[in-house]
Amino acid sequence: MINEYIRYRVPAETRSAFLADYAKAAEALRASPVCHGYDLSQCEEDPEHFILRIRWSSTSDHLKIFRASAHFEAFLPHIRPYMPNIEEMRHYVPTKLQWARP
């Protein structure tokens, strides 16, 4: 399992549309068998910053299976307007240094 992190800077005037469009795009993520979850966080100190974390079975599955699928075709039109707002889009492998309160 890997995490893809996408950092966005979304100005106030497009923030509501961004959230609504990502809610629509998320349907395609949920339908994809290679997506294992996602969460979108908004920065509390600077509300125009968002981080989307998508959990994929692997980077290869994301790039080769998801992006070649009908799920990606359904996903892309909703997020395309916000692609210029992306500040970072990378895949990260979790390390053993992790903890969560039960």
PDB file of C-alpha atoms in Angstrom:
ATOM      1  CA  MET A   1       0.000   0.000   0.000  1.00  0.00           C
ATOM      2  CA  ILE A   2       1.261   3.485  -0.849  1.00  0.00           C
ATOM      3  CA  ASN A   3      -0.049   6.985  -0.210  1.00  0.00           C
ATOM      4  CA  GLU A   4      -0.389   9.576  -2.918  1.00  0.00           C
ATOM      5  CA  TYR A   5      -0.369  13.098  -1.539  1.00  0.00           C
ATOM      6  CA  ILE A   6      -1.677  15.985  -3.604  1.00  0.00           C
ATOM      7  CA  ARG A   7      -1.237  19.485  -2.195  1.00  0.00           C
ATOM      8  CA  TYR A   8      -3.542  22.176  -3.539  1.00  0.00           C
ATOM      9  CA  ARG A   9      -3.747  25.933  -3.108  1.00  0.00           C
ATOM     10  CA  VAL A  10      -7.374  26.876  -3.731  1.00  0.00           C
ATOM     11  CA  PRO A  11      -8.441  30.531  -3.528  1.00  0.00           C
ATOM     12  CA  ALA A  12     -11.547  31.407  -1.512  1.00  0.00           C
ATOM     13  CA  GLU A  13     -13.650  32.161  -4.590  1.00  0.00           C
ATOM     14  CA  THR A  14     -13.338  28.588  -5.934  1.00  0.00           C
ATOM     15  CA  ARG A  15     -13.232  26.696  -2.621  1.00  0.00           C
ATOM     16  CA  SER A  16     -16.907  25.678  -2.530  1.00  0.00           C
ATOM     17  CA  ALA A  17     -16.780  24.424  -6.115  1.00  0.00           C
ATOM     18  CA  PHE A  18     -13.532  22.558  -5.388  1.00  0.00           C
ATOM     19  CA  LEU A  19     -15.117  20.696  -2.473  1.00  0.00           C
ATOM     20  CA  ALA A  20     -18.288  19.915  -4.431  1.00  0.00           C
ATOM     21  CA  ASP A  21     -16.317  18.708  -7.451  1.00  0.00           C
ATOM     22  CA  TYR A  22     -14.074  16.501  -5.311  1.00  0.00           C
ATOM     23  CA  ALA A  23     -17.147  14.955  -3.696  1.00  0.00           C
ATOM     24  CA  LYS A  24     -18.282  13.965  -7.208  1.00  0.00           C
ATOM     25  CA  ALA A  25     -14.796  12.769  -8.229  1.00  0.00           C
ATOM     26  CA  ALA A  26     -14.550  10.664  -5.070  1.00  0.00           C
ATOM     27  CA  GLU A  27     -17.276   8.361  -6.404  1.00  0.00           C
ATOM     28  CA  ALA A  28     -14.800   7.124  -9.028  1.00  0.00           C
ATOM     29  CA  LEU A  29     -12.137   6.565  -6.362  1.00  0.00           C
ATOM     30  CA  ARG A  30     -14.549   4.488  -4.267  1.00  0.00           C
ATOM     31  CA  ALA A  31     -15.471   2.423  -7.333  1.00  0.00           C
ATOM     32  CA  SER A  32     -11.857   1.602  -8.232  1.00  0.00           C
ATOM     33  CA  PRO A  33     -10.569  -1.726  -6.892  1.00  0.00           C
ATOM     34  CA  VAL A  34      -7.007  -0.322  -6.644  1.00  0.00           C
ATOM     35  CA  CYS A  35      -8.029   2.612  -4.417  1.00  0.00           C
ATOM     36  CA  HIS A  36      -8.151   1.684  -0.736  1.00  0.00           C
ATOM     37  CA  GLY A  37      -9.284   5.003   0.686  1.00  0.00           C
ATOM     38  CA  TYR A  38      -8.807   8.746   0.628  1.00  0.00           C
ATOM     39  CA  ASP A  39      -9.126  11.795   2.828  1.00  0.00           C
ATOM     40  CA  LEU A  40      -9.065  15.491   2.048  1.00  0.00           C
ATOM     41  CA  SER A  41      -7.801  17.887   4.720  1.00  0.00           C
ATOM     42  CA  GLN A  42      -7.951  21.669   4.799  1.00  0.00           C
ATOM     43  CA  CYS A  43      -5.306  23.722   6.566  1.00  0.00           C
ATOM     44  CA  GLU A  44      -6.706  25.373   9.668  1.00  0.00           C
ATOM     45  CA  GLU A  45      -4.112  28.189   9.715  1.00  0.00           C
ATOM     46  CA  ASP A  46      -4.314  28.922   5.970  1.00  0.00           C
ATOM     47  CA  PRO A  47      -7.661  27.725   4.570  1.00  0.00           C
ATOM     48  CA  GLU A  48      -6.604  27.934   0.933  1.00  0.00           C
ATOM     49  CA  HIS A  49      -4.286  24.928   1.417  1.00  0.00           C
ATOM     50  CA  PHE A  50      -5.631  21.391   1.040  1.00  0.00           C
ATOM     51  CA  ILE A  51      -3.953  17.980   1.125  1.00  0.00           C
ATOM     52  CA  LEU A  52      -5.578  14.980  -0.488  1.00  0.00           C
ATOM     53  CA  ARG A  53      -4.260  11.582   0.562  1.00  0.00           C
ATOM     54  CA  ILE A  54      -5.230   8.628  -1.614  1.00  0.00           C
ATOM     55  CA  ARG A  55      -4.254   5.107  -0.587  1.00  0.00           C
ATOM     56  CA  TRP A  56      -3.442   2.910  -3.596  1.00  0.00           C
ATOM     57  CA  SER A  57      -2.543  -0.763  -3.728  1.00  0.00           C
ATOM     58  CA  SER A  58       0.699   0.336  -5.447  1.00  0.00           C
ATOM     59  CA  THR A  59       2.089   3.205  -7.490  1.00  0.00           C
ATOM     60  CA  SER A  60       2.004   0.956 -10.548  1.00  0.00           C
ATOM     61  CA  ASP A  61      -1.663   0.087  -9.964  1.00  0.00           C
ATOM     62  CA  HIS A  62      -2.476   3.775  -9.683  1.00  0.00           C
ATOM     63  CA  LEU A  63      -0.582   4.800 -12.805  1.00  0.00           C
ATOM     64  CA  LYS A  64      -1.229   1.769 -15.014  1.00  0.00           C
ATOM     65  CA  ILE A  65      -4.588   0.384 -13.876  1.00  0.00           C
ATOM     66  CA  PHE A  66      -6.534   3.345 -12.478  1.00  0.00           C
ATOM     67  CA  ARG A  67      -5.356   5.853 -15.068  1.00  0.00           C
ATOM     68  CA  ALA A  68      -6.243   3.459 -17.900  1.00  0.00           C
ATOM     69  CA  SER A  69      -9.703   2.748 -16.482  1.00  0.00           C
ATOM     70  CA  ALA A  70     -13.203   4.055 -16.905  1.00  0.00           C
ATOM     71  CA  HIS A  71     -12.961   5.149 -13.258  1.00  0.00           C
ATOM     72  CA  PHE A  72     -10.217   7.629 -14.179  1.00  0.00           C
ATOM     73  CA  GLU A  73     -12.294   8.861 -17.126  1.00  0.00           C
ATOM     74  CA  ALA A  74     -15.100   9.580 -14.659  1.00  0.00           C
ATOM     75  CA  PHE A  75     -12.725  11.148 -12.106  1.00  0.00           C
ATOM     76  CA  LEU A  76     -10.724  13.501 -14.336  1.00  0.00           C
ATOM     77  CA  PRO A  77     -13.409  15.931 -15.566  1.00  0.00           C
ATOM     78  CA  HIS A  78     -14.285  16.871 -11.982  1.00  0.00           C
ATOM     79  CA  ILE A  79     -10.720  17.674 -10.922  1.00  0.00           C
ATOM     80  CA  ARG A  80      -9.284  18.999 -14.196  1.00  0.00           C
ATOM     81  CA  PRO A  81     -10.156  22.651 -13.395  1.00  0.00           C
ATOM     82  CA  TYR A  82      -8.012  22.430 -10.238  1.00  0.00           C
ATOM     83  CA  MET A  83      -4.899  20.880 -11.773  1.00  0.00           C
ATOM     84  CA  PRO A  84      -3.194  24.302 -12.060  1.00  0.00           C
ATOM     85  CA  ASN A  85      -3.684  24.631  -8.276  1.00  0.00           C
ATOM     86  CA  ILE A  86      -1.541  21.558  -7.542  1.00  0.00           C
ATOM     87  CA  GLU A  87       1.663  22.364  -5.663  1.00  0.00           C
ATOM     88  CA  GLU A  88       2.798  18.754  -5.198  1.00  0.00           C
ATOM     89  CA  MET A  89       1.618  15.349  -6.380  1.00  0.00           C
ATOM     90  CA  ARG A  90       3.768  12.383  -5.292  1.00  0.00           C
ATOM     91  CA  HIS A  91       3.621   8.822  -4.039  1.00  0.00           C
ATOM     92  CA  TYR A  92       4.972   8.003  -0.588  1.00  0.00           C
ATOM     93  CA  VAL A  93       5.759   4.623   0.937  1.00  0.00           C
ATOM     94  CA  PRO A  94       4.791   4.378   4.608  1.00  0.00           C
ATOM     95  CA  THR A  95       7.653   3.729   7.016  1.00  0.00           C
ATOM     96  CA  LYS A  96       7.527   1.566  10.119  1.00  0.00           C
ATOM     97  CA  LEU A  97       7.382   4.722  12.223  1.00  0.00           C
ATOM     98  CA  GLN A  98       3.645   5.019  12.775  1.00  0.00           C
ATOM     99  CA  TRP A  99       1.199   4.900  15.613  1.00  0.00           C
ATOM    100  CA  ALA A 100      -2.528   5.432  16.068  1.00  0.00           C
ATOM    101  CA  ARG A 101      -4.613   5.603  19.186  1.00  0.00           C
ATOM    102  CA  PRO A 102      -7.206   2.795  19.156  1.00  0.00           C
TER     103      PRO A 102
END
